[in-house]
Coordinates of C-alpha atoms in Angstrom, one line a residue:
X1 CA -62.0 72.9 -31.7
X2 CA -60.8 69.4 -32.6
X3 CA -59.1 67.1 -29.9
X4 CA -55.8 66.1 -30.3
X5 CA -55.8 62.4 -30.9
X6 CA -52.6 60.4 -29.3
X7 CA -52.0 56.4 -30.6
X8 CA -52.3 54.3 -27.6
X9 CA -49.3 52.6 -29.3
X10 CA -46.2 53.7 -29.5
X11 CA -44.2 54.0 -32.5
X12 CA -41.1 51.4 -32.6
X13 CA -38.0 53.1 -34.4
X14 CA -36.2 51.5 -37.3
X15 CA -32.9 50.9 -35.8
X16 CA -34.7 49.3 -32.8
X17 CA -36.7 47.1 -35.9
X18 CA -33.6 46.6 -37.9
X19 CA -31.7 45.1 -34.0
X20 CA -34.7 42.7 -33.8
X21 CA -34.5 41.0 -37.6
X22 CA -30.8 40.4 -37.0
X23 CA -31.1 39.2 -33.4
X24 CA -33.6 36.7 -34.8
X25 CA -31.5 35.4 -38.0
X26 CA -28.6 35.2 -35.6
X27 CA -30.7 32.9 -33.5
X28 CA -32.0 30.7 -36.3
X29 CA -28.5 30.0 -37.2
X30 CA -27.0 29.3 -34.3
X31 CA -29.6 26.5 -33.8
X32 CA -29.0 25.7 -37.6
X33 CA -25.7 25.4 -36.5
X34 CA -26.3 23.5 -33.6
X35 CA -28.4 21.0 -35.7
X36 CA -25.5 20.2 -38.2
X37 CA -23.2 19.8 -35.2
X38 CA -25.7 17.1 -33.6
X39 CA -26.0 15.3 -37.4
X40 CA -22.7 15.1 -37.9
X41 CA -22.2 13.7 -34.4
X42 CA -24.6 10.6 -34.9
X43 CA -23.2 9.9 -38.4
X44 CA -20.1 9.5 -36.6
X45 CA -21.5 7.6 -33.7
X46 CA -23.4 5.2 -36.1
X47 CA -20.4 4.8 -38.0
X48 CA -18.3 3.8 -34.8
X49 CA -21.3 1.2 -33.9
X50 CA -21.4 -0.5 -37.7
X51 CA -17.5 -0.9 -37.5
X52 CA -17.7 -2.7 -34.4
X53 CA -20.7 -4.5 -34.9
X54 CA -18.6 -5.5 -38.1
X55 CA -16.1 -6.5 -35.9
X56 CA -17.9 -8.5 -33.8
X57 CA -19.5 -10.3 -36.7
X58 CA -16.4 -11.2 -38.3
X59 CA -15.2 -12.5 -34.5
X60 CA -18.1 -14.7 -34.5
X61 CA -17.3 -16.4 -38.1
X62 CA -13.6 -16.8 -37.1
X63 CA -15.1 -18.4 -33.4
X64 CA -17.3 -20.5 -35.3
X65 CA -14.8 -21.8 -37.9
X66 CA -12.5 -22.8 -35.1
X67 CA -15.4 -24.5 -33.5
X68 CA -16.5 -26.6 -36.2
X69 CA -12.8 -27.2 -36.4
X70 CA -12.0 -28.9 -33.1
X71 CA -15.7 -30.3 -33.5
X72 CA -14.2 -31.9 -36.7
X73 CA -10.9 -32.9 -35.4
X74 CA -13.1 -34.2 -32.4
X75 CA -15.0 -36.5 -34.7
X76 CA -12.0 -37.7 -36.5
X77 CA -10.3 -38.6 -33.4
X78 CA -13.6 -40.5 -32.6
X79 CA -13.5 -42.2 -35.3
X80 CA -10.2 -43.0 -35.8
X81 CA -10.5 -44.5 -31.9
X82 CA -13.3 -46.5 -32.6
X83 CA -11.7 -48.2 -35.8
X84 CA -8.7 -48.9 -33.6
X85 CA -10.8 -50.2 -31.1
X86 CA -12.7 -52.2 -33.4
X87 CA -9.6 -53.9 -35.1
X88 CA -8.5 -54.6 -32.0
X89 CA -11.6 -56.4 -30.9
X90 CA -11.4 -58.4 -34.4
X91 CA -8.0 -59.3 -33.8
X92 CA -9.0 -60.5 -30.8
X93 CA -11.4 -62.6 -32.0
X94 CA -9.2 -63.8 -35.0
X95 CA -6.7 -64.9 -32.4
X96 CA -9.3 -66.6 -30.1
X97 CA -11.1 -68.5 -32.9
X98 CA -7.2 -69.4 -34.8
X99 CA -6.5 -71.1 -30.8
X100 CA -9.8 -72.4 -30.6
X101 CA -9.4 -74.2 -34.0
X102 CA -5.6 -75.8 -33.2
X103 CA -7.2 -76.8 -30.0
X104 CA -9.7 -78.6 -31.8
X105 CA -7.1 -79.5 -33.9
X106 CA -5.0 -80.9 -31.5
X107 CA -7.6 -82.6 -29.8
X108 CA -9.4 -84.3 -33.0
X109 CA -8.2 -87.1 -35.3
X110 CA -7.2 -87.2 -39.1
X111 CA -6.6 -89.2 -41.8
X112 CA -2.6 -90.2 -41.7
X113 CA -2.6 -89.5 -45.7
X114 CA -4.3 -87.2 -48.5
X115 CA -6.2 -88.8 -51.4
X116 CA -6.1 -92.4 -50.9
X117 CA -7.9 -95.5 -51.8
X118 CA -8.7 -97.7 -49.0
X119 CA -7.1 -101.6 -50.4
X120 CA -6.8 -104.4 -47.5
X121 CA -8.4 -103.8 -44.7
X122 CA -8.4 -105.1 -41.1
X123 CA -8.9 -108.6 -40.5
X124 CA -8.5 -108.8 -44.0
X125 CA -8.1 -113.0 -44.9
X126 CA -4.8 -112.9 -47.3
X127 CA -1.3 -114.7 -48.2
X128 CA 0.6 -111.7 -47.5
X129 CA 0.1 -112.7 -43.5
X130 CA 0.7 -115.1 -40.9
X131 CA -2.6 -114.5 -39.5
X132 CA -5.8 -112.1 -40.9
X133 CA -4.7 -108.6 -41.6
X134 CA -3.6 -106.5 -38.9
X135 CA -4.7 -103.0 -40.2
X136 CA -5.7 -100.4 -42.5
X137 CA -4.2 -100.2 -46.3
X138 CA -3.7 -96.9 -47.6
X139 CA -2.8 -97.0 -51.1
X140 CA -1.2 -94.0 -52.3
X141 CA 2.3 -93.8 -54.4
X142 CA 5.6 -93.9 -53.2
X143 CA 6.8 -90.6 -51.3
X144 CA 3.5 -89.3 -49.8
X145 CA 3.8 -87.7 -47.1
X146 CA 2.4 -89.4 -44.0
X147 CA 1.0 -87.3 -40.9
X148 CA 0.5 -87.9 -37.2
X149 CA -3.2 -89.2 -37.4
X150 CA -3.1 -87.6 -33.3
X151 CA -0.9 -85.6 -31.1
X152 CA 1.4 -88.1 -29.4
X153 CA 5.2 -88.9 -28.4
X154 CA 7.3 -91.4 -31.0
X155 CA 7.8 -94.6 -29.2
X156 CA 9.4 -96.7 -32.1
X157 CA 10.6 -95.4 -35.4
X158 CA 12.8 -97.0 -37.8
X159 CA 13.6 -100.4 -39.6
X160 CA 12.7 -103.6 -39.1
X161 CA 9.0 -102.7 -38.6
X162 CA 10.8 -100.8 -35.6
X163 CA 11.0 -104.2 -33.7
X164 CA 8.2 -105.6 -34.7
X165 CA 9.7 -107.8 -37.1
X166 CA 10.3 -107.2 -41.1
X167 CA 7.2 -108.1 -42.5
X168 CA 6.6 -104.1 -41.2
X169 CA 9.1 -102.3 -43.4
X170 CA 10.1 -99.0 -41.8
X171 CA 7.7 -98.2 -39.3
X172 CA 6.4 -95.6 -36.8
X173 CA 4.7 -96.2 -33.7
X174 CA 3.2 -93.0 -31.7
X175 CA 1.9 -93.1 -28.1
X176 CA -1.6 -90.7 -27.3
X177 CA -2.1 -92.2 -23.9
X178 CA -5.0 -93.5 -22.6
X179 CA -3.8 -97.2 -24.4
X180 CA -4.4 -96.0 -27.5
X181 CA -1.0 -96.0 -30.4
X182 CA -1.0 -95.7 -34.2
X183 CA 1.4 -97.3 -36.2
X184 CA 2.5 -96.6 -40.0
X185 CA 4.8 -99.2 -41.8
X186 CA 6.3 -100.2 -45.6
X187 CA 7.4 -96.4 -45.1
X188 CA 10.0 -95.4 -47.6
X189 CA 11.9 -92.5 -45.2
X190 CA 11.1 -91.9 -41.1
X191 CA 11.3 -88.0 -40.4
X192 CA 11.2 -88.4 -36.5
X193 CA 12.8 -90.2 -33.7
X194 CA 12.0 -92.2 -30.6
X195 CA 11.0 -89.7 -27.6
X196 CA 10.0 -87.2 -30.4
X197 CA 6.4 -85.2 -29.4
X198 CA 4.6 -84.7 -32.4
X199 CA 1.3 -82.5 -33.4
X200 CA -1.7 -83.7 -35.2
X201 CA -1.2 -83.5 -38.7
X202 CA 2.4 -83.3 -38.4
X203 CA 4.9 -85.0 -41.0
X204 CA 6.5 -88.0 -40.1
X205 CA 7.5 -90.0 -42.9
X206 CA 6.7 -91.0 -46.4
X207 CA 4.8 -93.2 -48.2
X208 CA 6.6 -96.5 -49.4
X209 CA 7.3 -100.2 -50.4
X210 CA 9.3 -101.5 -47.8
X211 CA 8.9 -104.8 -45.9
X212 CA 6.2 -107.3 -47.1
X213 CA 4.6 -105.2 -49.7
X214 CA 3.1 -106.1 -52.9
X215 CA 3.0 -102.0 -54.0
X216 CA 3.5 -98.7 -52.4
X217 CA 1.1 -98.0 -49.8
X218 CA 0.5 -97.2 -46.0
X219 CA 0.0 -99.8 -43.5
X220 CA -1.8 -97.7 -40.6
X221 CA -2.7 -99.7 -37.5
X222 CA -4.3 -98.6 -34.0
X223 CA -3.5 -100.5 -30.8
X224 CA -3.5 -100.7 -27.2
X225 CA -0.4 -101.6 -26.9
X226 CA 3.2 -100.3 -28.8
X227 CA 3.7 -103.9 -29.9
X228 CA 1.9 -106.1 -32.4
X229 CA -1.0 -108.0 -32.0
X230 CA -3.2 -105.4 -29.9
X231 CA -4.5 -104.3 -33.1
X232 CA -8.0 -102.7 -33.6
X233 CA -10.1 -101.9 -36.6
X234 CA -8.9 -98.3 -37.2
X235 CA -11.4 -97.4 -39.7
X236 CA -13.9 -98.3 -37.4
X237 CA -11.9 -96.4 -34.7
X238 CA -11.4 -93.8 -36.8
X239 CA -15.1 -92.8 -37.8
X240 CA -15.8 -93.0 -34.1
X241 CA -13.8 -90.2 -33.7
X242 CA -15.6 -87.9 -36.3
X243 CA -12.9 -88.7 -39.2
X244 CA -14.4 -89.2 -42.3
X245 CA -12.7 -92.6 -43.9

């Protein structure tokens, strides 16, 4: 007789087969599931992130425009200080040279007229004089202006040489201390008066023929005294005071 043979392994039924297959799709799609879930959470999140990394980088531009901005304004400011400053110092130093200069000025000596041509001059022999010549011809027309060869106060002014006799014309007579006094005479007008201060190079008559004059001219003397006959050779004076006769 034959044995019976029995499989060690047991038959699995269909339905039991069937349960299995759909168990397994149902799992694979719930993780498929799962997977589209987590995608579309990062797209999201990466979305999020760009917008306000966007964000930030349009901040920065806006913070770096306003920066360069004050920086700007800043520099402007600067520079507009400095220039300020810079005017001031040359105003300064426009104001200290323009005081320097009328001190210089003030303490310097000039020429009593403008483009002359020197005629007698002092100690001169001649018949227009009691004795030699007492100073300084300037010959220059009628109505030139005659200046204050030095600072000084007016001690004479007017006709009659100003009391010193005729001969003078109209005359001026200025005092600069230390015994030292210009006069100008055959003037045809006197612009000042007696006690009058008056600034180097200031106007203080005019050129003329008065008095004993054989043609327009300036008679320009320098003495030690206010009166006539302390006379001194003015060119000579003159030159030793830097004046260029």
């Amino acid at each position: 007789m034959f044995e019976r043979v029995t499989s060690r392994f047991p038959r699995t039924s269909a339905p039991r087969t069937r349960a299995a297959v759909l168990a397994a799709g149902l799992g694979t799609s719930v993780v498929l599931g799962a997977g589209v879930a987590v995608a579309v959470d990062n797209t999201a999140a990466s979305g999020a992130a760009g917008a306000v990394q966007a964000q930030a980088a349009a901040q920065s531009k806006v913070a770096e425009a306003q920066a360069k901005a004050v920086e700007a304004q800043a520099a402007k400011a600067q520079k507009a200080a400095e220039a300020k400053k810079a005017a001031a110092a040359k105003a300064a130093q426009a104001k200290k040279a323009a005081k320097a200069a009328a001190k210089k000025k003030a303490a310097s000596w000039i020429d009593p007229v403008e483009s002359y041509k020197l005629s007698a001059s002092f100690a001169q022999n001649g018949g227009m004089w009691a004795h030699k010549h007492s100073g300084q011809d300037y010959a220059v027309p009628t109505g030139t202006p005659v200046v204050a060869a030095h600072g000084g106060t007016v001690v004479k002014a007017g006709g009659n040489g100003a009391g010193d006799g005729p001969a003078y014309g109209n005359a001026v007579v200025i005092k600069h201390g230390n015994k030292t006094y210009s006069q100008y005479a055959h003037l045809s007008s006197v612009n000042v008066k007696v006690g009058q201060v008056v600034k180097t190079g200031q106007k203080i008559a005019l050129s003329g023929n008065t008095g004993n004059s054989s043609g327009p001219h300036l008679h320009f003397e320098i003495r030690t005294t206010p009166n006539y006959g302390s006379a001194v050779d003015p060119v000579k004076f003159l030159r030793g005071k830097g004046v260029t006769v």
